[in-house]
Coordinates of C-alpha atoms in Angstrom, one line a residue:
M1 CA 117.8 111.9 88.2
L2 CA 116.2 110.8 85.1
K3 CA 118.4 110.8 80.8
F4 CA 116.8 111.0 78.5
T5 CA 116.8 108.0 75.6
G6 CA 114.9 108.9 72.0
N7 CA 118.1 106.6 70.0
S8 CA 117.4 103.1 71.1
M9 CA 117.3 101.1 74.1
V10 CA 119.4 98.7 73.6
Q11 CA 119.4 96.8 77.8
P12 CA 115.6 95.8 78.3
G13 CA 114.0 97.3 80.9
H14 CA 110.6 97.7 82.8
W15 CA 108.1 100.2 80.9
L16 CA 105.6 101.8 82.4
I17 CA 103.5 103.7 79.6
F18 CA 101.7 106.7 81.1
N19 CA 98.1 107.5 79.6
R20 CA 95.7 110.1 81.3
D21 CA 96.6 109.4 84.8
Q22 CA 96.6 105.4 84.0
L23 CA 98.9 102.6 82.6
L24 CA 99.2 100.2 79.9
V25 CA 99.2 96.7 81.1
P26 CA 99.5 93.5 79.9
E27 CA 96.2 92.0 80.7
E28 CA 97.9 88.4 81.2
G29 CA 100.9 88.1 83.5
D30 CA 103.0 90.5 85.3
L31 CA 102.0 94.4 85.8
L32 CA 105.7 95.4 85.0
P33 CA 106.8 92.7 82.7
L34 CA 110.8 93.2 81.6
L35 CA 110.4 93.5 77.6
S36 CA 113.2 94.4 75.3
W37 CA 112.0 97.5 72.8
S38 CA 111.3 95.2 69.9
D39 CA 108.5 93.6 72.0
L40 CA 107.0 97.1 72.0
P41 CA 106.1 97.5 68.2
F42 CA 102.8 99.7 69.0
L43 CA 105.2 102.3 71.3
H44 CA 107.6 103.2 67.7
H45 CA 106.2 105.8 67.0
Y46 CA 107.0 107.4 70.1
Q47 CA 110.4 106.5 70.3
D48 CA 112.1 110.2 71.2
Q49 CA 109.4 110.6 74.0
V50 CA 111.1 107.4 75.6
H51 CA 113.0 108.7 79.5
H52 CA 115.2 106.5 81.8
L53 CA 114.7 106.9 85.0
H54 CA 117.8 105.8 87.1
A55 CA 116.5 103.1 89.9
A56 CA 119.5 102.9 91.3
D57 CA 117.3 103.3 94.7
L58 CA 114.5 101.5 93.8
P59 CA 113.7 97.6 94.1
L60 CA 114.6 96.8 90.0
S61 CA 117.3 94.8 89.2
H62 CA 116.7 96.1 85.2
P63 CA 116.4 99.8 83.9
L64 CA 113.0 101.2 84.8
Y65 CA 112.1 103.0 81.1
I66 CA 109.1 105.7 81.1
I67 CA 106.6 106.8 78.0
D68 CA 104.1 109.4 78.8
L69 CA 101.2 109.5 75.9
G70 CA 99.6 112.6 77.4
A71 CA 95.6 112.0 76.7
E72 CA 96.7 110.0 73.5
N73 CA 94.3 107.2 73.8
L74 CA 96.2 104.2 72.9
T75 CA 94.8 100.7 72.5
A76 CA 97.3 97.5 71.5
T77 CA 96.3 94.4 71.7
G78 CA 97.1 92.0 74.8
W79 CA 97.0 95.8 76.4
R80 CA 94.6 97.4 79.0
N81 CA 94.5 100.8 80.7
A82 CA 95.2 100.5 85.3
G83 CA 95.4 103.1 87.4
L84 CA 97.9 103.7 89.7
R85 CA 96.0 101.9 92.9
E86 CA 95.1 98.9 91.7
L87 CA 98.8 98.7 90.4
M88 CA 99.9 99.5 94.3
T89 CA 97.9 96.6 95.7
S90 CA 98.2 94.4 92.6
E91 CA 99.5 91.0 93.8
P92 CA 102.7 90.6 93.7
P93 CA 102.3 94.7 94.3
V94 CA 104.7 96.7 91.7
T95 CA 106.7 98.9 94.2
Y96 CA 105.1 101.5 95.8
E97 CA 108.2 103.8 95.5
T98 CA 108.8 103.7 91.9
L99 CA 105.3 104.0 90.3
S100 CA 105.0 107.0 93.0
R101 CA 108.0 109.0 91.3
A102 CA 106.8 108.0 88.2
W103 CA 104.6 109.1 88.5
Q104 CA 105.2 112.4 90.0
Y105 CA 107.7 113.0 87.6
V106 CA 105.3 112.4 84.5
H107 CA 102.8 115.1 86.1
F108 CA 105.6 117.3 86.9
Q109 CA 106.6 117.4 82.6
R110 CA 102.7 118.4 82.5
T111 CA 102.7 120.4 83.6
H112 CA 105.9 122.7 83.0
R113 CA 105.6 122.5 79.0
F114 CA 106.3 126.7 79.5
C115 CA 108.6 128.9 81.9
G116 CA 106.0 130.6 85.3
R117 CA 108.2 133.5 84.4
C118 CA 108.4 134.6 80.9
G119 CA 106.2 131.9 79.6
S120 CA 108.6 130.3 77.2
P121 CA 108.7 126.4 76.4
T122 CA 111.0 124.7 78.3
Q123 CA 114.0 122.0 77.7
A124 CA 114.6 119.0 80.2
V125 CA 118.2 119.3 81.9
D126 CA 118.7 115.2 81.2
W127 CA 121.2 114.7 84.9
E128 CA 118.3 115.6 87.1
M129 CA 114.9 116.2 87.4
A130 CA 114.3 120.2 86.4
V131 CA 113.2 121.9 83.6
Q132 CA 115.5 125.1 81.9
C133 CA 113.6 128.3 80.7
H134 CA 116.5 128.7 77.9
Q135 CA 115.0 132.1 77.4
C136 CA 115.7 133.8 81.2
G137 CA 117.3 130.8 82.4
H138 CA 114.5 130.1 85.1
R139 CA 115.4 126.1 86.1
C140 CA 112.1 124.4 87.6
Y141 CA 111.9 121.2 90.3
P142 CA 109.1 118.9 90.8
R143 CA 106.4 120.3 93.4
V144 CA 106.3 119.1 97.0
S145 CA 103.2 119.6 98.8
P146 CA 103.7 119.5 102.9
C147 CA 100.6 117.6 104.5
T148 CA 100.2 116.5 108.0
I149 CA 98.1 113.9 109.2
V150 CA 97.1 112.9 112.5
A151 CA 95.6 110.5 114.0
V152 CA 94.1 111.1 117.7
Y153 CA 93.3 109.0 120.3
R154 CA 91.7 109.5 123.1
G155 CA 91.7 106.1 125.9
Q156 CA 90.8 103.3 124.0
E157 CA 88.9 105.6 121.1
I158 CA 90.4 107.0 117.9
L159 CA 88.6 110.0 115.9
L160 CA 88.0 109.2 111.6
A161 CA 86.6 111.2 109.9
R162 CA 85.0 110.7 106.1
G163 CA 86.1 113.4 103.9
V164 CA 84.4 114.8 101.2
R165 CA 86.7 113.7 98.0
H166 CA 87.0 110.2 100.1
S167 CA 86.6 107.8 96.6
N168 CA 85.1 105.4 99.1
P169 CA 81.6 106.6 101.2
K170 CA 82.2 103.2 103.8
M171 CA 85.7 104.2 104.3
Y172 CA 86.7 106.1 107.2
S173 CA 90.4 107.4 107.7
V174 CA 92.6 110.3 110.3
I175 CA 92.2 114.5 109.8
A176 CA 94.8 115.7 107.4
G177 CA 96.1 118.7 105.5
F178 CA 97.8 121.2 103.3
V179 CA 100.7 122.7 105.4
E180 CA 100.3 126.3 104.6
S181 CA 103.1 129.6 104.0
G182 CA 104.7 130.4 107.0
E183 CA 103.7 127.4 109.5
S184 CA 105.4 124.4 110.9
V185 CA 104.2 120.9 110.4
E186 CA 103.0 121.2 113.8
Q187 CA 101.3 124.3 114.1
A188 CA 99.5 122.9 111.0
T189 CA 98.5 120.3 112.9
H190 CA 97.0 121.5 115.6
R191 CA 95.7 124.3 112.5
E192 CA 93.6 121.5 110.6
V193 CA 92.5 119.2 113.5
G194 CA 90.8 122.8 115.2
E195 CA 89.3 123.5 111.5
E196 CA 88.0 120.2 110.1
V197 CA 86.8 118.5 113.6
G198 CA 86.4 121.4 116.5
V199 CA 88.6 119.8 119.0
R200 CA 91.8 120.5 120.4
I201 CA 95.4 118.0 120.3
K202 CA 98.2 117.9 122.7
N203 CA 101.4 115.9 122.8
L204 CA 102.0 115.6 119.0
E205 CA 104.4 112.6 118.5
Y206 CA 106.4 112.3 114.6
F207 CA 105.5 108.5 113.1
G208 CA 107.2 109.0 109.5
S209 CA 106.5 109.9 106.1
Q210 CA 105.4 108.8 102.9
A211 CA 105.4 111.1 99.0
W212 CA 102.1 110.7 98.3
P213 CA 101.5 110.5 94.4
F214 CA 98.1 112.0 94.4
P215 CA 99.3 114.3 92.4
H216 CA 102.3 115.5 94.3
S217 CA 102.1 115.6 98.5
L218 CA 104.3 114.7 101.0
M219 CA 102.7 113.0 104.3
M220 CA 103.7 113.8 107.4
G221 CA 102.0 111.7 110.0
Y222 CA 101.5 111.8 114.2
F223 CA 99.8 110.8 116.7
A224 CA 98.3 113.2 119.0
E225 CA 96.4 112.3 122.3
Y226 CA 92.6 114.8 122.6
D227 CA 93.0 117.9 125.2
S228 CA 89.3 119.6 125.0
G229 CA 86.2 119.9 122.3
D230 CA 83.3 118.8 121.3
I231 CA 82.8 117.5 117.8
V232 CA 81.2 120.1 115.5
I233 CA 82.5 119.3 111.8
D234 CA 83.6 121.5 109.1
E235 CA 80.9 120.9 106.0
K236 CA 83.3 121.5 103.0
E237 CA 86.1 119.0 104.5
I238 CA 84.2 116.1 106.1
V239 CA 80.9 114.0 105.6
D240 CA 81.2 113.4 108.6
A241 CA 83.2 112.5 112.6
A242 CA 83.1 110.5 115.5
W243 CA 85.1 108.1 118.1
Y244 CA 85.3 105.0 116.9
P245 CA 86.4 102.6 119.9
I246 CA 89.0 99.6 118.3
D247 CA 86.7 97.3 118.7
N248 CA 84.2 98.4 116.9
L249 CA 86.1 100.6 113.7
P250 CA 84.5 101.4 110.4
L251 CA 86.5 100.5 107.4
L252 CA 90.2 101.6 107.1
P253 CA 92.5 102.7 104.2
P254 CA 94.4 100.4 103.0
K255 CA 97.8 99.9 104.6
L256 CA 99.8 100.6 101.7
S257 CA 99.3 104.1 103.1
I258 CA 100.8 106.1 105.4
A259 CA 97.1 106.5 107.5
G260 CA 97.0 102.8 107.8
K261 CA 100.4 102.5 108.4
M262 CA 99.5 105.0 111.0
L263 CA 96.5 104.0 112.2
E264 CA 97.8 100.1 112.5
A265 CA 99.8 100.6 114.6
L266 CA 97.5 103.0 116.2
I267 CA 95.1 100.6 117.5
E268 CA 97.9 97.5 118.5
R269 CA 98.8 100.2 121.1
L270 CA 96.4 101.0 122.3
S271 CA 94.9 97.6 122.5
K272 CA 98.3 95.9 124.9
A273 CA 97.2 100.2 127.2
P274 CA 96.1 99.0 130.1

């Protein structure tokens, strides 16, 4: 839940300063330092844009303040821009849940400035994560897009693919895609595997889920056993796909992501199989 605190911020807290799709962080020291409002003189013109994200469910012992500078390119001595992925994989890492929730909130605010029903300006609700149109009464909540992600195995091999939108051309991962209207997650899993790599699967086994803030996905992970068919890639989505033995794998996703966690668990399972 969010409260807007445009007046003075008395209690020191952690600050997430969003600038386009990056964050402004100190050049030295902790990436998420504990600071008072007086420590941030270069932000005083943005005082009415400070938001307080209640973090009782997050492992932060102090308030979490958010400022979204939008497209403004603010520079400050001793500060630099950093991407979300850099902070998530830093040492020590900034809490994944904190960044994920904060970025999805910022993205929601940026994309819901006007009512989707009547086009009037919206106003943030101060007791829950929502915006309200006072012209027609329409209320919107942050968008969450359900996705399926599935690790397919065949004996001691795992089916891995490289997508057209992969930022790292050497990294291979498991199959993933959005759940379409009217589908169950299981139906979407079978469909995505068939569409992207042309094979059929069986024995779906639920692994777990993860909120993925790029920009607002909820990933639901499955293991699946190969059933039949040869690999035929959808060239609009996939650059390459192949079966890889667990002792000779390509570059895999980091363990921060659900894909990395799934692959780690599956490799361990298959290595112990008779």
